[in-house]
Amino acid sequence: MLYELLKKCISKIKDKISSLTSSKQDSQTVYLKENLTVPFSQRVTFGRNIDGYEVAEIIFTNAKTGEKKEIVNHKAAIVNFPGVMEDKRWTDFLGKNCFADEYVHYRTSIEDYDDEKYIIYWCIQPDGRYWEDEDGFGGTSDCEITLYTFIDKEGNFTGPFQVYNVGPKYFL
């Protein structure tokens, strides 16, 4: 009797797991859970695509039309790169390990901002401690520099990247 009851419970759990994962076809699929649409294939990338171990790309899927757009491609390039608004608030702090080109070299993340748009944060220079080993050797005096821009609900950049923070100082 107990065995049959456990068998039914396990069967129900397997069915529930199967129903939740059966809609997952690939990394570009929109996932639905209780009518909640997740618009991005992932929200964070470090730009590395080492033998498929780490996925660099971020795909946006329009909730209304189902249309897919690359935000970051598999080579870590920001697709339809909107440019960078340069100003002395961050350009004066550039070190040798800064990359303000159209590629993700360090952390890039996307968050909900409001009902109209998402915000994308793009670290172009990590804090100098990024380069340290476990003994503190190899670090630099660089401060972290992160830029931001917005993506609308259609998956389009709304303007160029601009300064978000330089070290502990924030500008947004």
XYZ file of C-alpha atoms in Angstrom, residues 50-164:
115
model
C 35.186 28.626 -24.177
C 34.350 25.375 -25.997
C 30.660 25.914 -25.303
C 31.290 25.781 -21.547
C 30.095 29.325 -21.021
C 27.443 30.837 -23.288
C 28.316 34.398 -24.268
C 25.186 35.301 -26.197
C 22.089 37.050 -24.925
C 18.951 36.737 -27.049
C 15.941 39.017 -26.541
C 12.490 37.674 -27.412
C 9.644 40.148 -27.899
C 6.751 39.092 -25.656
C 4.105 40.336 -28.116
C 5.480 39.146 -31.455
C 7.879 36.356 -30.513
C 10.556 38.048 -32.653
C 14.121 37.264 -31.523
C 17.024 39.741 -31.501
C 20.620 39.227 -30.518
C 21.796 41.655 -27.869
C 25.187 39.957 -27.454
C 26.249 37.379 -30.037
C 28.168 34.129 -29.517
C 31.474 35.959 -30.116
C 30.639 38.399 -27.274
C 30.004 41.351 -29.615
C 27.215 43.744 -28.650
C 24.944 43.584 -31.701
C 23.768 46.938 -33.109
C 26.263 48.578 -30.788
C 24.798 51.992 -29.855
C 28.158 53.669 -29.264
C 29.643 55.234 -26.170
C 29.161 58.717 -24.765
C 32.660 59.683 -23.723
C 33.165 62.172 -20.951
C 35.939 62.996 -18.538
C 34.017 61.538 -15.596
C 35.217 58.106 -16.738
C 37.780 58.581 -19.525
C 40.260 60.136 -17.081
C 40.333 56.824 -15.167
C 41.102 54.458 -18.036
C 43.818 51.907 -17.388
C 45.595 49.494 -19.696
C 42.928 46.799 -19.148
C 39.978 48.926 -20.265
C 37.959 47.865 -23.283
C 35.342 50.352 -24.509
C 34.991 48.572 -27.836
C 31.829 46.720 -28.857
C 32.746 43.467 -27.073
C 31.968 42.088 -23.641
C 35.296 41.462 -21.922
C 34.072 41.507 -18.333
C 30.613 41.300 -16.733
C 27.549 42.573 -18.602
C 24.091 42.249 -17.077
C 20.509 43.206 -17.881
C 17.819 44.101 -15.351
C 14.230 45.293 -15.479
C 14.163 49.087 -15.127
C 10.513 50.067 -15.469
C 7.448 49.101 -17.540
C 8.970 50.615 -20.685
C 12.575 49.426 -20.699
C 15.431 47.325 -19.394
C 18.834 48.580 -18.269
C 22.055 46.972 -19.444
C 25.221 47.411 -17.371
C 28.532 46.911 -19.200
C 31.751 46.726 -17.173
C 34.552 48.007 -19.390
C 37.248 48.000 -16.700
C 37.277 45.835 -13.574
C 38.618 46.928 -10.220
C 42.395 46.420 -10.072
C 41.961 43.600 -7.570
C 40.561 41.539 -10.460
C 44.157 40.841 -11.523
C 45.479 39.826 -8.086
C 46.455 36.284 -7.220
C 45.616 34.750 -3.831
C 48.612 36.535 -2.284
C 47.609 39.951 -3.631
C 50.314 40.015 -6.297
C 49.531 41.429 -9.748
C 46.815 43.883 -8.784
C 46.579 47.337 -10.314
C 45.302 50.683 -9.061
C 42.494 50.736 -11.666
C 38.996 51.522 -10.465
C 35.981 49.710 -11.855
C 34.223 51.506 -14.709
C 30.724 50.462 -15.701
C 28.611 52.030 -18.435
C 24.870 51.655 -18.992
C 22.164 52.132 -21.566
C 18.542 51.089 -21.955
C 16.827 48.511 -24.140
C 13.162 49.114 -24.983
C 10.457 46.444 -24.953
C 11.104 45.859 -28.679
C 14.737 44.910 -27.983
C 16.304 48.124 -29.332
C 18.968 50.228 -27.661
C 17.584 53.664 -26.795
C 20.886 55.541 -26.828
C 24.625 55.230 -26.405
C 26.292 53.766 -23.340
C 27.139 56.359 -20.706
C 28.861 56.337 -17.331
C 27.159 54.423 -14.514
